[in-house]
PDB file of C-alpha atoms in Angstrom:
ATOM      1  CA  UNK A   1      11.454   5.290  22.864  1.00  0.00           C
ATOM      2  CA  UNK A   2       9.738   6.630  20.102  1.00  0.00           C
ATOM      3  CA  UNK A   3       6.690   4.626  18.551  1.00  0.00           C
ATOM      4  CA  UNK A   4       7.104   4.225  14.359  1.00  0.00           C
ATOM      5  CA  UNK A   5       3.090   4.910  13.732  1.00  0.00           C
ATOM      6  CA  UNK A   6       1.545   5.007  10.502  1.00  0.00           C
ATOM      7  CA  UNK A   7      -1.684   7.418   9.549  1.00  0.00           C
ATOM      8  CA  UNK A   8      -3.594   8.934   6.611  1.00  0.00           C
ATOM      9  CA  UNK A   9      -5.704  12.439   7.334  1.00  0.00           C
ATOM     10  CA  UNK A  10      -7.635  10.615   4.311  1.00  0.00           C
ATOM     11  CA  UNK A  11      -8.971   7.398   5.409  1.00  0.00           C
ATOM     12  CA  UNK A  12      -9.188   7.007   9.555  1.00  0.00           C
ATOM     13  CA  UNK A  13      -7.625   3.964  11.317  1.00  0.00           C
ATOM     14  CA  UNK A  14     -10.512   1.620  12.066  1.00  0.00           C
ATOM     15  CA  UNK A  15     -13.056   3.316   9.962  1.00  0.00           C
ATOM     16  CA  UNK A  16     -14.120   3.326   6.704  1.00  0.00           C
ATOM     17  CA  UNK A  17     -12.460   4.032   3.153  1.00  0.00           C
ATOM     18  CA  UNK A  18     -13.980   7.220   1.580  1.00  0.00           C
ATOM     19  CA  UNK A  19     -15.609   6.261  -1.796  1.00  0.00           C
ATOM     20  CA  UNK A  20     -13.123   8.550  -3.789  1.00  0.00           C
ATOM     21  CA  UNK A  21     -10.292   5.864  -3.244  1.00  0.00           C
ATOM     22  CA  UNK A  22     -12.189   3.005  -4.864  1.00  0.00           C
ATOM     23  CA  UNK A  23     -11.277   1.514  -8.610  1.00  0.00           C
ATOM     24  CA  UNK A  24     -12.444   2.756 -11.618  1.00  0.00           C
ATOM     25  CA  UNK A  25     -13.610  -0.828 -13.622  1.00  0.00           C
ATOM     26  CA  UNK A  26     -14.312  -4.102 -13.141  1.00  0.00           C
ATOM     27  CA  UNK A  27     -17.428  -2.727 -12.116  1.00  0.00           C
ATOM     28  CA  UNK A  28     -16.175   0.223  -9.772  1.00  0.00           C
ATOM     29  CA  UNK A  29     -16.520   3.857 -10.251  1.00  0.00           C
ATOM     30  CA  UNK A  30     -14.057   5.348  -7.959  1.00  0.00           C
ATOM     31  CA  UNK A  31     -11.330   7.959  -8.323  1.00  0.00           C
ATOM     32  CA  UNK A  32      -8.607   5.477  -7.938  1.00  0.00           C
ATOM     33  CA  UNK A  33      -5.936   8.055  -6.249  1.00  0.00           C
ATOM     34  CA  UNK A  34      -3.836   6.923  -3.419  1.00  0.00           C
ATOM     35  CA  UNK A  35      -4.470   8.959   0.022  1.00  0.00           C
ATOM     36  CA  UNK A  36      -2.005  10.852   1.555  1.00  0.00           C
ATOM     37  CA  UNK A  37       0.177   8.754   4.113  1.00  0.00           C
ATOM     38  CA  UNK A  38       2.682   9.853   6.790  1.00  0.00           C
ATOM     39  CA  UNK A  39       4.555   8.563   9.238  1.00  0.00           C
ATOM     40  CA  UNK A  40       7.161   8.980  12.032  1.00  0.00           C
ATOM     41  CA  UNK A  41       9.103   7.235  14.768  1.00  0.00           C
ATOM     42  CA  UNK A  42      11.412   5.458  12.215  1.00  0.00           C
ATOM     43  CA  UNK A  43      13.895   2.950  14.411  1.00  0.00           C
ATOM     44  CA  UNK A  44      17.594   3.569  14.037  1.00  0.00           C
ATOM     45  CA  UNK A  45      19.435   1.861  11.076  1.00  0.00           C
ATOM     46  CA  UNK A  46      16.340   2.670   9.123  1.00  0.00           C
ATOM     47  CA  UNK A  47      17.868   2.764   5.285  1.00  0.00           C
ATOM     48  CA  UNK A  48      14.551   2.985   3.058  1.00  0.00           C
ATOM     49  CA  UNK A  49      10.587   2.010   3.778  1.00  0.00           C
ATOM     50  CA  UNK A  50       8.525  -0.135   2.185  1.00  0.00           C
ATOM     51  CA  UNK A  51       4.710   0.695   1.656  1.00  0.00           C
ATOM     52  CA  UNK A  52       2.069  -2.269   1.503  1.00  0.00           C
ATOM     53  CA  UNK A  53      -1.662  -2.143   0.790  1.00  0.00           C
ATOM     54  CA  UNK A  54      -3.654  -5.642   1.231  1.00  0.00           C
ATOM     55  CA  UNK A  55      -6.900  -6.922   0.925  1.00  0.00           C
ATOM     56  CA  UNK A  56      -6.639 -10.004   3.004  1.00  0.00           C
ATOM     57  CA  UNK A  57     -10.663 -10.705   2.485  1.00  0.00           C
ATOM     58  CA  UNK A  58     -10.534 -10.768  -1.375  1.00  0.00           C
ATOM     59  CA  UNK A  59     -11.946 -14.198  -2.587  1.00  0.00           C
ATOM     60  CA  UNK A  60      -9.055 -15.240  -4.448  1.00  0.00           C
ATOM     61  CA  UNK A  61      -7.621 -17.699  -1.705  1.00  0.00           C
ATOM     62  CA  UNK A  62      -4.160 -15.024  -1.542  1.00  0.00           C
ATOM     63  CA  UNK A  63      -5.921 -11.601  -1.095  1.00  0.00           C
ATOM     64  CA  UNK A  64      -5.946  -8.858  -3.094  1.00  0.00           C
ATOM     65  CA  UNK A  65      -2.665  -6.101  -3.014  1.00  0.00           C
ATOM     66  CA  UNK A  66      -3.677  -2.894  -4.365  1.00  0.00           C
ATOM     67  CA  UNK A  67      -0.068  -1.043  -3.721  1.00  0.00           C
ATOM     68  CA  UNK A  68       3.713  -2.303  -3.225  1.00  0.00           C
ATOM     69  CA  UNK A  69       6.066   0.785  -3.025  1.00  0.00           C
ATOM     70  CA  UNK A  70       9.700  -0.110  -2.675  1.00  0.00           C
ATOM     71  CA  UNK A  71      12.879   1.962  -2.359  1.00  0.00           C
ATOM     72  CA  UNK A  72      11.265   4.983  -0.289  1.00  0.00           C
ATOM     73  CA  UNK A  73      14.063   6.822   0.475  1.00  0.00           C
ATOM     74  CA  UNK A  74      15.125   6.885   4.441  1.00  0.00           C
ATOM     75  CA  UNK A  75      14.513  10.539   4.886  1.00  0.00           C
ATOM     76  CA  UNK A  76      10.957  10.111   3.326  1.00  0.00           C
ATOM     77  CA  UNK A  77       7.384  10.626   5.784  1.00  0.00           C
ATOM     78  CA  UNK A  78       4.812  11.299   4.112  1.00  0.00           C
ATOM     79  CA  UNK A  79       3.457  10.136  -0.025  1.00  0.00           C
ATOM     80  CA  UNK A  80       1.073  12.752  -1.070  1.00  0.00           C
ATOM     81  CA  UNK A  81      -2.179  12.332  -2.443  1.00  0.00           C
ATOM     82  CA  UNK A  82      -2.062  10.358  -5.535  1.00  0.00           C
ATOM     83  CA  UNK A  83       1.428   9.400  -4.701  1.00  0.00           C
ATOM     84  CA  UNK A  84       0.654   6.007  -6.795  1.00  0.00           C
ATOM     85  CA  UNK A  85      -0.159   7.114 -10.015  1.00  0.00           C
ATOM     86  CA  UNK A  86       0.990   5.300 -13.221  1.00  0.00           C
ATOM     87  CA  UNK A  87       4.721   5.676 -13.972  1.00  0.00           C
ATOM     88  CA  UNK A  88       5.804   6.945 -10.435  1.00  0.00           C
ATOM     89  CA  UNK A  89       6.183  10.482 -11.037  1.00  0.00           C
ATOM     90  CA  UNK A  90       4.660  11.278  -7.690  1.00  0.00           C
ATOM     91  CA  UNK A  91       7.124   9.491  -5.748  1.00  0.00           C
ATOM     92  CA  UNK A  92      10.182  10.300  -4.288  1.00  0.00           C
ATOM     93  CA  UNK A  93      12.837   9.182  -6.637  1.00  0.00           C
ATOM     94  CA  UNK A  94      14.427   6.295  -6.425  1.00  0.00           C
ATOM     95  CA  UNK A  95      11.060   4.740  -5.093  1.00  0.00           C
ATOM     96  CA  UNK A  96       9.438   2.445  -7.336  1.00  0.00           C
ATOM     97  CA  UNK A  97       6.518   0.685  -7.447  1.00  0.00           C
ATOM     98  CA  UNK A  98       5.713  -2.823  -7.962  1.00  0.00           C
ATOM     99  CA  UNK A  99       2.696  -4.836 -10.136  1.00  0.00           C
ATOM    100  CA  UNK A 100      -0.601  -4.588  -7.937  1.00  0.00           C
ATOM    101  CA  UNK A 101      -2.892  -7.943  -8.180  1.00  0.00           C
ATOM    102  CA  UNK A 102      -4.783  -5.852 -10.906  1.00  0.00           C
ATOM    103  CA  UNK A 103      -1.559  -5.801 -12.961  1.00  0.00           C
ATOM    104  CA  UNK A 104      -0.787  -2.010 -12.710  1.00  0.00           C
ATOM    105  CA  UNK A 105       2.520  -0.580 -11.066  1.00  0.00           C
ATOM    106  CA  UNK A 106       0.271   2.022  -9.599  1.00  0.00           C
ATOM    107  CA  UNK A 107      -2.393   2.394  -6.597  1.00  0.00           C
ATOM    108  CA  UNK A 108      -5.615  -0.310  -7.289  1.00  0.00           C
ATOM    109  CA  UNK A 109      -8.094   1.308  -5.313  1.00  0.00           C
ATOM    110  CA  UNK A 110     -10.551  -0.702  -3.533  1.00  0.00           C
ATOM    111  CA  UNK A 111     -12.785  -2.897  -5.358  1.00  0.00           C
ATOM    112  CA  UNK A 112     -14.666  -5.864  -3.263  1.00  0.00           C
ATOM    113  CA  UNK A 113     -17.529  -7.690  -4.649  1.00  0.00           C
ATOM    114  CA  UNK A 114     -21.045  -6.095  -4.758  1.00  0.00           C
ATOM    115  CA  UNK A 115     -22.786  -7.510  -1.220  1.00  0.00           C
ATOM    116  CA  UNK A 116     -19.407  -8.416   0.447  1.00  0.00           C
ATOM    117  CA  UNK A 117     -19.434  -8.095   4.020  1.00  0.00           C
ATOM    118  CA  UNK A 118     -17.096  -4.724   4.493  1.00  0.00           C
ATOM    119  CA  UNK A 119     -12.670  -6.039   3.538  1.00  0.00           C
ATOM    120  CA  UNK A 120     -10.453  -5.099   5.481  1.00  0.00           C
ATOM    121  CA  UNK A 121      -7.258  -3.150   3.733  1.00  0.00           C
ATOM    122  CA  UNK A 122      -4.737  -3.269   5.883  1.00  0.00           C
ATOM    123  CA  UNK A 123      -1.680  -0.046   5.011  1.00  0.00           C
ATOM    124  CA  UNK A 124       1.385  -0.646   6.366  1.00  0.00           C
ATOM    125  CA  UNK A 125       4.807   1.271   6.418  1.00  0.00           C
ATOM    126  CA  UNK A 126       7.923  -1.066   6.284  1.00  0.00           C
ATOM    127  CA  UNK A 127      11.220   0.621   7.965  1.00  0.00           C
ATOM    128  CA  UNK A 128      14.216  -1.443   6.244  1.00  0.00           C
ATOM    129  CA  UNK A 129      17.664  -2.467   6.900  1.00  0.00           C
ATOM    130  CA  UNK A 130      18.812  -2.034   3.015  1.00  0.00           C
ATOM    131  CA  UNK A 131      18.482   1.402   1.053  1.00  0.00           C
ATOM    132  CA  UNK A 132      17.076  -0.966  -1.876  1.00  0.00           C
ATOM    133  CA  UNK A 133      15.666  -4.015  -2.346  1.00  0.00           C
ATOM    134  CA  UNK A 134      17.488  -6.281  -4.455  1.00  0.00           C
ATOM    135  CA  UNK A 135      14.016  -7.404  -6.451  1.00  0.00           C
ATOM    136  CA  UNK A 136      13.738  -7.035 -10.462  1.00  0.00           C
ATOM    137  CA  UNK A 137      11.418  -4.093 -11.171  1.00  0.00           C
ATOM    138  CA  UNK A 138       8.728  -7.032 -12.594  1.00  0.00           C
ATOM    139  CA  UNK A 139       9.024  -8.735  -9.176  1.00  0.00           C
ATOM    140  CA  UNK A 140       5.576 -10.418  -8.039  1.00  0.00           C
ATOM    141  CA  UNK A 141       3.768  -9.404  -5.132  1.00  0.00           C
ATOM    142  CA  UNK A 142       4.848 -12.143  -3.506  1.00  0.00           C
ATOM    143  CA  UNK A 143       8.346 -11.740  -4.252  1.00  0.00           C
ATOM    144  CA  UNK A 144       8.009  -8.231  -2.979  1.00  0.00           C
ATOM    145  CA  UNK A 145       6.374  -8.974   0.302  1.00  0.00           C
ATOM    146  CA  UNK A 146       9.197 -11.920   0.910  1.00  0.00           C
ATOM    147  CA  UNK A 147      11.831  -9.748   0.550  1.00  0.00           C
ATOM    148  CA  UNK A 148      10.136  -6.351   1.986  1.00  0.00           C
ATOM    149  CA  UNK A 149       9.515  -8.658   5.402  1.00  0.00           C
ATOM    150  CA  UNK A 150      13.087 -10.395   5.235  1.00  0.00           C
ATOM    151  CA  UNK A 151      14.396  -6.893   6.022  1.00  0.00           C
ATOM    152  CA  UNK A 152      11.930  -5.215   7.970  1.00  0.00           C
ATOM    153  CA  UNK A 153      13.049  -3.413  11.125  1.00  0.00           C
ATOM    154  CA  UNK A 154      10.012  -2.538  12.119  1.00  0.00           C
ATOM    155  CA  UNK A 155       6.381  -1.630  10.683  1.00  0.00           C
ATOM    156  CA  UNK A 156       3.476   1.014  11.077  1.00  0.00           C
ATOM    157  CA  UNK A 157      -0.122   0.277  10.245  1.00  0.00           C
ATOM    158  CA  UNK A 158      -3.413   0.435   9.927  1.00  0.00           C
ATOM    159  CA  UNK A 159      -6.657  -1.247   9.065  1.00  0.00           C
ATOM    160  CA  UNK A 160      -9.435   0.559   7.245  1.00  0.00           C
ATOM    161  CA  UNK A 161     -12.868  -1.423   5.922  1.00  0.00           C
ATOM    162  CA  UNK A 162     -14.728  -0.794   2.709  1.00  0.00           C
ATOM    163  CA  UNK A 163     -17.616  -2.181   1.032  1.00  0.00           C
ATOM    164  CA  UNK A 164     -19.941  -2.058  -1.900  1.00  0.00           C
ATOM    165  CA  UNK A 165     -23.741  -2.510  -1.670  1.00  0.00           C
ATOM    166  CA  UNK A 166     -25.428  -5.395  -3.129  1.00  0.00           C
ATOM    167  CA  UNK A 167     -25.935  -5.125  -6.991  1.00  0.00           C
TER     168      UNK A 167
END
């Protein structure tokens, strides 16, 4: 049986963001491109992926989700780098991509509070059991990740930690 794994030659699993993925504002001075992702091991009956990004140590009492891709196409295994730019052009049509917590249907890069002990962002890699998800394109995060893990097959991921030094 193959294992559905998730990676990024960009950030490492269990190690630390590189500073070139953070935001740029609300106080951040980052790149804000997406890293290049790949993955393989897909299960059978795989009809499209779903690709999550979450913050679950943001204070806001519901985390933080910096990128919600939906629609990936079944053949797709890798997004390249700065796959989550504004507008989707990047991606692999018909994927789409849905509002981030900053209010962007793009890639938020990593932002946490100055002094923070290091968040973890947590990527994972959705294989679904629909080609699309039946979701209006101004669906909320929430609404995303109900109906991303409604028809999940199986998922890929990985944790990475960032943080910003005290002010």
């Amino acid at each position: 049986m193959t294992r559905f794994t998730l990676s990024s030659p960009d950030i490492p699993s269990g190690g630390s963001v590189p500073p070139q993925f953070e935001f740029d504002g609300f106080g951040c001075a980052g790149q804000n491109q997406s890293p290049v992702l790949q993955w393989s091991g897909a299960p059978v009956g795989t009809q499209s992926f779903a690709l999550t990004v979450y913050d679950p140590d943001a204070p806001t009492g519901s985390g933080w989700w910096h990128w919600l891709v939906v629609d990936l196409p079944a053949g797709t295994t890798t997004l390249a780098a700065h796959a989550g730019a504004q507008g989707g052009a990047n991606l692999p049509a018909p994927a789409r991509q849905i509002r981030n917590d900053y209010g962007a249907y793009a890639w938020g890069g990593m932002c946490p509070p100055p002094g923070d002990a290091p968040h973890r962002y947590i990527f994972t890699v959705h294989a679904l059991s629909v080609p699309r998800l039946d979701i209006p394109d101004d669906a909320s995060a929430a609404l995303a990740g109900f109906m991303i893990n409604a028809h999940t097959l199986e998922k890929a991921t990985f944790t990475a930690t960032y943080a910003r030094p005290a002010a």
